[in-house]
PDB file of C-alpha atoms in Angstrom:
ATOM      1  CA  UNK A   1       0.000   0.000   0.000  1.00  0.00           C
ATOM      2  CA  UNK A   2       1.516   3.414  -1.384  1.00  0.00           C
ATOM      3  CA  UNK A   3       1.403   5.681   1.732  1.00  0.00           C
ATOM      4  CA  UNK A   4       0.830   9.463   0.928  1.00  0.00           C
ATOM      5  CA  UNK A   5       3.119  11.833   1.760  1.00  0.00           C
ATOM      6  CA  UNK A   6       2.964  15.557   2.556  1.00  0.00           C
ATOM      7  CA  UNK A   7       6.239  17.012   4.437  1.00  0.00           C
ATOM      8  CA  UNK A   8       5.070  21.086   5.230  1.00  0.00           C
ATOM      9  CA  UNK A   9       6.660  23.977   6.148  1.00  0.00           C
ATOM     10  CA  UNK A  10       9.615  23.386   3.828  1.00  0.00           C
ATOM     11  CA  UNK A  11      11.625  26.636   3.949  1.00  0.00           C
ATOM     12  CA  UNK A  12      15.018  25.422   2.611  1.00  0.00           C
ATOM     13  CA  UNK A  13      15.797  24.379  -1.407  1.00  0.00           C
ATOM     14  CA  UNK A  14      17.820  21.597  -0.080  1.00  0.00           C
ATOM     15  CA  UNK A  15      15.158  20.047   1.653  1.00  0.00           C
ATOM     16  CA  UNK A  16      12.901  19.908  -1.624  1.00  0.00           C
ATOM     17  CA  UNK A  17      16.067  17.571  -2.825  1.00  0.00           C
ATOM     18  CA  UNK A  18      16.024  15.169  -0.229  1.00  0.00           C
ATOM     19  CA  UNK A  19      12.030  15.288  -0.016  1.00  0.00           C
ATOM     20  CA  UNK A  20      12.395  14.322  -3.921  1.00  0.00           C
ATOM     21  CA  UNK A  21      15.302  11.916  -3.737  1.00  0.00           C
ATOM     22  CA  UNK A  22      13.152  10.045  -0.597  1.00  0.00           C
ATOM     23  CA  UNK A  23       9.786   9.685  -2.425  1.00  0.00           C
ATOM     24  CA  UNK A  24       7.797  12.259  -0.632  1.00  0.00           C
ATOM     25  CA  UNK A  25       5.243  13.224  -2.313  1.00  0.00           C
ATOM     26  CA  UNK A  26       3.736  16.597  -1.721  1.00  0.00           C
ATOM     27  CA  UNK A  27       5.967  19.419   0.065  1.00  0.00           C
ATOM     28  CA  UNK A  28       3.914  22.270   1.523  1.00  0.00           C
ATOM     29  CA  UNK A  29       5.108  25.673   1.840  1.00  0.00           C
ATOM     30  CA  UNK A  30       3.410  28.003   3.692  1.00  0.00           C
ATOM     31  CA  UNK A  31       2.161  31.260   3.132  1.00  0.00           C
ATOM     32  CA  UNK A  32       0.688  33.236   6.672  1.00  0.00           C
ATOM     33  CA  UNK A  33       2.565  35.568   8.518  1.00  0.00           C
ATOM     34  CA  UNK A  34       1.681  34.141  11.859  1.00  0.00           C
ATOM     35  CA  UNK A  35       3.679  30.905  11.265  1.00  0.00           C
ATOM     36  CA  UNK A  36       7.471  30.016  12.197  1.00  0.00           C
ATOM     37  CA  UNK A  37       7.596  28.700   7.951  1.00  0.00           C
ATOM     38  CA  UNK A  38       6.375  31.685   6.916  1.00  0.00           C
ATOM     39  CA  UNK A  39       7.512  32.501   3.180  1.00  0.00           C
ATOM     40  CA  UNK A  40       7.596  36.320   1.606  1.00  0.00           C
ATOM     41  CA  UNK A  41       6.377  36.194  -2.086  1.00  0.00           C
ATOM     42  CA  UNK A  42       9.441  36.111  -3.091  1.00  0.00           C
ATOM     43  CA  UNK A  43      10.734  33.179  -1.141  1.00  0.00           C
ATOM     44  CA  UNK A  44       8.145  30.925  -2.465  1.00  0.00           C
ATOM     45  CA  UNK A  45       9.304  31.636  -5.716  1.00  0.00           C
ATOM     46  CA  UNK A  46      13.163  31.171  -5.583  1.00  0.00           C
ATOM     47  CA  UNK A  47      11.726  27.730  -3.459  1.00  0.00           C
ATOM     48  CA  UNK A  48       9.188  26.678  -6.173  1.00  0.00           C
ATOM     49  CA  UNK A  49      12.109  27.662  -9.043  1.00  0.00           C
ATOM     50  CA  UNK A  50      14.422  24.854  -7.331  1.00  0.00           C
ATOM     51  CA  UNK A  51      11.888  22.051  -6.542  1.00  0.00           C
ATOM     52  CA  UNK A  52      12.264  18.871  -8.609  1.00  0.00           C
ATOM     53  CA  UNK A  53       9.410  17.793 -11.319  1.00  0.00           C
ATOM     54  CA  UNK A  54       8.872  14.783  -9.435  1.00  0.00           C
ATOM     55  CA  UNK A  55       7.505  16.691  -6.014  1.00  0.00           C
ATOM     56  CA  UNK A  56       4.008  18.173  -5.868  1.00  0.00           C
ATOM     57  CA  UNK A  57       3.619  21.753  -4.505  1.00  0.00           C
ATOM     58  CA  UNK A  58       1.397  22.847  -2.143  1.00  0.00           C
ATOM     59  CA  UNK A  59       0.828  26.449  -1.029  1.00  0.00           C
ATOM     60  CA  UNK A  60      -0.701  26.478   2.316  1.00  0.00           C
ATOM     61  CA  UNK A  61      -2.687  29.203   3.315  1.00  0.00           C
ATOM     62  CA  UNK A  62      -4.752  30.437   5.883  1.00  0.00           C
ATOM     63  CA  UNK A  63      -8.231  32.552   4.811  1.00  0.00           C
ATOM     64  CA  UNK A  64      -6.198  34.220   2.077  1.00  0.00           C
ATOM     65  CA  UNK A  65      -7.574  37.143   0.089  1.00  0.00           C
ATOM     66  CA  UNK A  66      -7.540  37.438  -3.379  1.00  0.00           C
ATOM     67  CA  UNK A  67      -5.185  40.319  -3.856  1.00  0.00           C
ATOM     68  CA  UNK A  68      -2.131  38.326  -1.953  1.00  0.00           C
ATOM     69  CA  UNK A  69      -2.913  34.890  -3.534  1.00  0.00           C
ATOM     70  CA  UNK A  70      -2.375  36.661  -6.723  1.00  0.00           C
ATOM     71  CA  UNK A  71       0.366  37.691  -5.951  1.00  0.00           C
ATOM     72  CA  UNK A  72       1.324  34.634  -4.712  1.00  0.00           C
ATOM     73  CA  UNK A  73       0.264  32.286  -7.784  1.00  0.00           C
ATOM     74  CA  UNK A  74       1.528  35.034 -10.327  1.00  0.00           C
ATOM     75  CA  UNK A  75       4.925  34.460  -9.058  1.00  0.00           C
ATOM     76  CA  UNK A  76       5.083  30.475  -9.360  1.00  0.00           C
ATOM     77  CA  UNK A  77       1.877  28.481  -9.674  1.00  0.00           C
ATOM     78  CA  UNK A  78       1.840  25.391  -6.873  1.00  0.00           C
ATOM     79  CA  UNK A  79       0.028  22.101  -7.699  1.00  0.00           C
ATOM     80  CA  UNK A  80      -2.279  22.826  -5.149  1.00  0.00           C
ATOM     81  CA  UNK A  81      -3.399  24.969  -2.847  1.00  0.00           C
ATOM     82  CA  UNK A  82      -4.438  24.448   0.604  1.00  0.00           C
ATOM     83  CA  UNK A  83      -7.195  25.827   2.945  1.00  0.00           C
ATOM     84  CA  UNK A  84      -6.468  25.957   6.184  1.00  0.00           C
ATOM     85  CA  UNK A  85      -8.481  28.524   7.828  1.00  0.00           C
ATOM     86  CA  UNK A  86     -12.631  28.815   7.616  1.00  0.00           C
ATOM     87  CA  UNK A  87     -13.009  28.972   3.651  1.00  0.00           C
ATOM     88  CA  UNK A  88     -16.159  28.087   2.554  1.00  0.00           C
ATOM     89  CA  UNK A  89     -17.232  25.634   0.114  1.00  0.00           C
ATOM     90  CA  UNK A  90     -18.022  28.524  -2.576  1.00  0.00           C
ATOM     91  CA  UNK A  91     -14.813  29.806  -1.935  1.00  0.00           C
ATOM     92  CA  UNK A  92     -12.324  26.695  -2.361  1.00  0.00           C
ATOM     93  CA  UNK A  93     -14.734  26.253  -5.588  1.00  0.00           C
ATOM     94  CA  UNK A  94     -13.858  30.261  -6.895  1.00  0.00           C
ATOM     95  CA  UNK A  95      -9.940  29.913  -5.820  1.00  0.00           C
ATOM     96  CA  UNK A  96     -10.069  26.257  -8.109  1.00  0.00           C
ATOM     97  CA  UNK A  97     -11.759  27.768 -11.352  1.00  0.00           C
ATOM     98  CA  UNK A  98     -10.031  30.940 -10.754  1.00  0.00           C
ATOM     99  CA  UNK A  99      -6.064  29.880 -10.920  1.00  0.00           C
ATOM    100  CA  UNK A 100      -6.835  26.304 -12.148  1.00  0.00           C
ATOM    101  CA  UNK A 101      -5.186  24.957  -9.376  1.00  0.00           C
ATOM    102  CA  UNK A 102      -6.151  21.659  -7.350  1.00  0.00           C
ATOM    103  CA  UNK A 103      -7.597  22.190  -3.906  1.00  0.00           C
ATOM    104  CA  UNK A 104      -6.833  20.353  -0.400  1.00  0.00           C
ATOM    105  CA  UNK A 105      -9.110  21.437   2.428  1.00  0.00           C
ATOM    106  CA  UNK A 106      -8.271  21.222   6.402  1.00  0.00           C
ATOM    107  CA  UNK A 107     -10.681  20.061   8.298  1.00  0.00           C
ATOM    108  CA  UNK A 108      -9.832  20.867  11.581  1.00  0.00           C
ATOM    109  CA  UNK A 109     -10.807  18.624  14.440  1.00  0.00           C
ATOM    110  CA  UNK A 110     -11.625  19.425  18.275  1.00  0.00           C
ATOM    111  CA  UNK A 111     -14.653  16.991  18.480  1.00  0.00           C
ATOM    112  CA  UNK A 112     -16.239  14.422  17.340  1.00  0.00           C
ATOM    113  CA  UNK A 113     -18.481  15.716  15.081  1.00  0.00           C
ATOM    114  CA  UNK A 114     -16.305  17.897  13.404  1.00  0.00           C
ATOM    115  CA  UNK A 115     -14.687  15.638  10.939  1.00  0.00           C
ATOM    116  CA  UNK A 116     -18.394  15.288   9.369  1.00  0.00           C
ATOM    117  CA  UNK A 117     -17.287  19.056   7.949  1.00  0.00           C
ATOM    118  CA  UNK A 118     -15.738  17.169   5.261  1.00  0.00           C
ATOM    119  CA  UNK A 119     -18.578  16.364   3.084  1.00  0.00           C
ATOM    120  CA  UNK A 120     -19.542  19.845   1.754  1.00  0.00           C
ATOM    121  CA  UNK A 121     -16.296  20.021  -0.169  1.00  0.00           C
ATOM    122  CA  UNK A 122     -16.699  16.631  -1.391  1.00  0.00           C
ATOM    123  CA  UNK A 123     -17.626  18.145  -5.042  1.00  0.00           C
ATOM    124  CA  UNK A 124     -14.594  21.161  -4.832  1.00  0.00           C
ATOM    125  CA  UNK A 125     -11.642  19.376  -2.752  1.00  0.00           C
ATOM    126  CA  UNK A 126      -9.090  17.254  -4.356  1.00  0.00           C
ATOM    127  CA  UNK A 127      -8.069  16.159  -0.910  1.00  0.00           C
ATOM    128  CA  UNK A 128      -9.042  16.468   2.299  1.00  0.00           C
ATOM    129  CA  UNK A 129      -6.590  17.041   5.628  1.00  0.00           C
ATOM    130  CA  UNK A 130      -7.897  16.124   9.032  1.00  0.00           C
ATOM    131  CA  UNK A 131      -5.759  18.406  11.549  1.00  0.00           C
ATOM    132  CA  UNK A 132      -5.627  19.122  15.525  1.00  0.00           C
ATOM    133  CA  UNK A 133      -8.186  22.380  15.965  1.00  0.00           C
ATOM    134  CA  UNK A 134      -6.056  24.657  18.006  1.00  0.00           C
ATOM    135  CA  UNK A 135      -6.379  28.148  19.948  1.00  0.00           C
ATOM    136  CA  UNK A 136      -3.171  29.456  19.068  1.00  0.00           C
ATOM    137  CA  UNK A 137      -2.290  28.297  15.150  1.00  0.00           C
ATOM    138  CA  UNK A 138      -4.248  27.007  12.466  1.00  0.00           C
ATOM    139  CA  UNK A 139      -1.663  24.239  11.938  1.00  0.00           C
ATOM    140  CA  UNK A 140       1.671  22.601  12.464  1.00  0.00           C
ATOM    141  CA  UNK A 141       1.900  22.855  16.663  1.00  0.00           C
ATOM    142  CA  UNK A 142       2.172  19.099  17.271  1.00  0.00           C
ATOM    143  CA  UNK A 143      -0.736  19.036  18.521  1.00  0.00           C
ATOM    144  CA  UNK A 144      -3.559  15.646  17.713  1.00  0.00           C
ATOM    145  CA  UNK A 145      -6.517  14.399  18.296  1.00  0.00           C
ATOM    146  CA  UNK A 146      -7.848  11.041  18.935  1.00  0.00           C
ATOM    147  CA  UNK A 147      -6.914   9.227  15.652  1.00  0.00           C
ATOM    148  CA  UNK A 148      -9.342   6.342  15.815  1.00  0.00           C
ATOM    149  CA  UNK A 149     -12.375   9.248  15.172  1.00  0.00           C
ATOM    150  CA  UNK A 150     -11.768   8.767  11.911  1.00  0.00           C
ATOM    151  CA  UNK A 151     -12.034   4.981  11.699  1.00  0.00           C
ATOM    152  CA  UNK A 152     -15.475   4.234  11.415  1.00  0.00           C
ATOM    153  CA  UNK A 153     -16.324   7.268   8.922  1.00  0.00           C
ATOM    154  CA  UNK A 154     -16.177   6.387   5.265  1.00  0.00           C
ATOM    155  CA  UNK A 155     -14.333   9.154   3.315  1.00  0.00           C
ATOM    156  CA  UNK A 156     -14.756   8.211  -0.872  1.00  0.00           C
ATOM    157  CA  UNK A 157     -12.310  10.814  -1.397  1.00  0.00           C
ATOM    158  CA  UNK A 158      -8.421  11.317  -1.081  1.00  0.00           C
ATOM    159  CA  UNK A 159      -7.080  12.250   2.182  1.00  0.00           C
ATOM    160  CA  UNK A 160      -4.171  12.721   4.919  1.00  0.00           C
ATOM    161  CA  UNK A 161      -3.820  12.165   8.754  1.00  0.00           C
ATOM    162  CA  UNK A 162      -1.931  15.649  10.341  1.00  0.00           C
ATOM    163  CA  UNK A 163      -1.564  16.795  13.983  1.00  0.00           C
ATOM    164  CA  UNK A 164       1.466  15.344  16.112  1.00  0.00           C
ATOM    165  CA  UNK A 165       2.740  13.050  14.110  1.00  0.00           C
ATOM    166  CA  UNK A 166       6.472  11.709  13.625  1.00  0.00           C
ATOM    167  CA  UNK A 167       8.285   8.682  13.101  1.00  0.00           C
ATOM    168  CA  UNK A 168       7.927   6.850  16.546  1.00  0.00           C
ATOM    169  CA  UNK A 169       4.116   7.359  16.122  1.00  0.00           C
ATOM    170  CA  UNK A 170       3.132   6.941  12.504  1.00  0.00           C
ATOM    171  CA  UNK A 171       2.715   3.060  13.026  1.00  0.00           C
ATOM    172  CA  UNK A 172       0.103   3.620  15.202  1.00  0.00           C
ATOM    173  CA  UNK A 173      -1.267   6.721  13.757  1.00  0.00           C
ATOM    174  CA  UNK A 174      -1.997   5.086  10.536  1.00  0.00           C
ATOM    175  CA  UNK A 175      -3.591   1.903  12.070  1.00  0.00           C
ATOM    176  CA  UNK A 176      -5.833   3.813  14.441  1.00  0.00           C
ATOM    177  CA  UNK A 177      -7.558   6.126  11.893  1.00  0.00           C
ATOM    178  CA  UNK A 178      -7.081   3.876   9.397  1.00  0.00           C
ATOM    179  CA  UNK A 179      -5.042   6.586   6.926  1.00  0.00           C
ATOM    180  CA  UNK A 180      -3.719   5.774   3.475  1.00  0.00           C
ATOM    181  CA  UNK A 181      -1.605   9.456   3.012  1.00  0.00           C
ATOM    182  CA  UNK A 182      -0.036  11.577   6.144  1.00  0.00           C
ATOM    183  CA  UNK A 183       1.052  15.448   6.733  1.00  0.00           C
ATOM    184  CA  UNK A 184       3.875  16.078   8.702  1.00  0.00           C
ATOM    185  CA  UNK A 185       5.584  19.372  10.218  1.00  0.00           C
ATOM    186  CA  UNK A 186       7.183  19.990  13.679  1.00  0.00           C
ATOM    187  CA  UNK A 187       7.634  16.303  13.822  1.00  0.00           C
ATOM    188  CA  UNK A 188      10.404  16.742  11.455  1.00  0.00           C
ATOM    189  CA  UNK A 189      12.047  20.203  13.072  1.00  0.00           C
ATOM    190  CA  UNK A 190      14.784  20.445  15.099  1.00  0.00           C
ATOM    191  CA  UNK A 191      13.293  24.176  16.547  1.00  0.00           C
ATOM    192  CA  UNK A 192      10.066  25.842  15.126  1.00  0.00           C
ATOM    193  CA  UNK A 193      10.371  26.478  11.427  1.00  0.00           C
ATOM    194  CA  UNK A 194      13.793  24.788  10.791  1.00  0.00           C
ATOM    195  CA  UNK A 195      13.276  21.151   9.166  1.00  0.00           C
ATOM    196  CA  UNK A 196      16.024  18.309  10.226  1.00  0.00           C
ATOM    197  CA  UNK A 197      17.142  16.565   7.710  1.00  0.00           C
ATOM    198  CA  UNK A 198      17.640  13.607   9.968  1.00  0.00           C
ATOM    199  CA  UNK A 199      14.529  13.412  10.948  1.00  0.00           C
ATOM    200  CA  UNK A 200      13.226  13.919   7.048  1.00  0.00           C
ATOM    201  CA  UNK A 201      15.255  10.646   6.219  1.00  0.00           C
ATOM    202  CA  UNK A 202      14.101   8.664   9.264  1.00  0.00           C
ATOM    203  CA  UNK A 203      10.745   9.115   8.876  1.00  0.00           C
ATOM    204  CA  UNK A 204      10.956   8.498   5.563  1.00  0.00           C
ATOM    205  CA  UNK A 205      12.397   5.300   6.110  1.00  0.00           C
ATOM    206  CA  UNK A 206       9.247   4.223   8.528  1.00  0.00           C
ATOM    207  CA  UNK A 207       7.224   5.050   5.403  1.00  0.00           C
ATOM    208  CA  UNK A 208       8.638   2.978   3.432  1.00  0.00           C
ATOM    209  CA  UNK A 209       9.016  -0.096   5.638  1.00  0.00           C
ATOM    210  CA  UNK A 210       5.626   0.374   6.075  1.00  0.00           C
ATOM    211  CA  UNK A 211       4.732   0.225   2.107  1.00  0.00           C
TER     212      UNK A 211
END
C-alpha cells in the first residue's frame, strides 16, 4: 500500500532535494505571517524555481484574500493549494476555477463531530486534511486528536492524517484512523520552522518499511 506523503513547512531548497530523492510526495510551503515557515512572495518563488518535477507543490494558506494569492500564484503556480483557515465551500470552488489549481481542504478537528465538515467540499476538494483544531495556530503545533475518530467514517475521497505526528508514532497513527496518506511538520524540526534533515530521512524510512 503506497502511503501518501505531505512534508510542510519546507523553507530550505535543499530540503525539496532530499524530499524528492526520498519519495515524498507533496511538500507544503506556507504562506501566513503568523507561522514560524512563513515565506515572503518572493521566497516561495526562488523555493518553487528549485523544486524537482517529481515533487508536488502545495501552497498552504490560511483565509487568504484574493489580492495576496495573486500575488502569490503570479509568481510560481503550486500544484495545489491548501485551505487551512474557515473557507467556505463557494470559496475553495472560486480559488479552483479561478487559478486552475487543485484544492486540499483542512478540516480541523476538536470533536467528534467535526470531521463530518468534510462532506460539503466533497464536489470542490481534491483532498481532504484532518488536523488538531487549536487556539493558538491554524496548523503545524504538534498538537492531535484522537486518531481512531476517523475509523469508522467512510471518506470516498483522497485524504491525509496531520496533527502530532512523527516517526515513533506513525505506526500507530496510521492503524488507528485507518489513513492511506499523512502530513507532517514539527515532527520533522529540530526548533520551530527549521526542518532536520535527519529526521526527514528517518521518517521516511518508517514510510517505506511500512509500504
Amino acid at each position: 500500500m503506497h502511503i501518501a506523503t505531505k512534508i510542510c513547512g519546507i523553507r530550505d531548497p535543499h530540503h525539496l532535494q532530499i524530499l524528492a530523492e526520498l519519495g515524498t510526495d507533496y511538500a507544503g510551503l506556507v504562506a501566513f505571517d503568523r507561522s514560524p515557515r512563513h515565506l515572503q512572495p518572493e521566497a516561495y518563488a526562488d523555493l518553487m524555481a528549485a523544486k524537482p518535477r517529481a515533487l508536488k507543490s502545495v501552497l498552504v494558506t490560511v483565509d487568504m484574500g484574493d489580492e495576496e494569492l495573486e500575488r502569490y500564484l503570479t509568481l510560481a503556480k503550486p500544484d495545489y493549494v491548501q485551505l487551512h483557515g474557515n473557507e467556505s465551500p463557494e470559496r475553495a470552488a472560486d480559488i479552483k476555477s479561478r487559478w486552475k489549481t487543485g484544492i486540499i481542504k483542512a478540516i480541523r478537528v476538536k470533536e467528534p463531530s467535526d470531521i463530518l465538515t468534510w462532506k460539503p467540499f466533497r464536489t470542490v476538494a481534491d483532498t481532504l486534511l484532518f488536523d488538531a483544531a487549536s487556539q493558538t495556530q491554524p496548523g503545524g503545533t504538534g498538537e492531535s486528536f484522537p486518531w481512531n475518530w476517523l475509523k469508522s467514517h467512510t471518506i470516498p475521497m483522497p485524504w491525509l492524517l496531520a496533527g502530532g505526528l512523527n516517526a515513533e508514532n506513525l505506526t500507530d497513527a496510521l492503524k488507528a484512523a485507518g489513513a492511506k496518506g499523512v502530513d507532517i511538520s514539527s515532527g520533522l524540526e529540530s526548533s520551530p520552522g527549521v526542518k532536520d534533515q535527519v529526521k526527514i530521512r528517518h521518517f521516511m524510512q518508517v514510510v517505506s518499511a511500512l509500504t
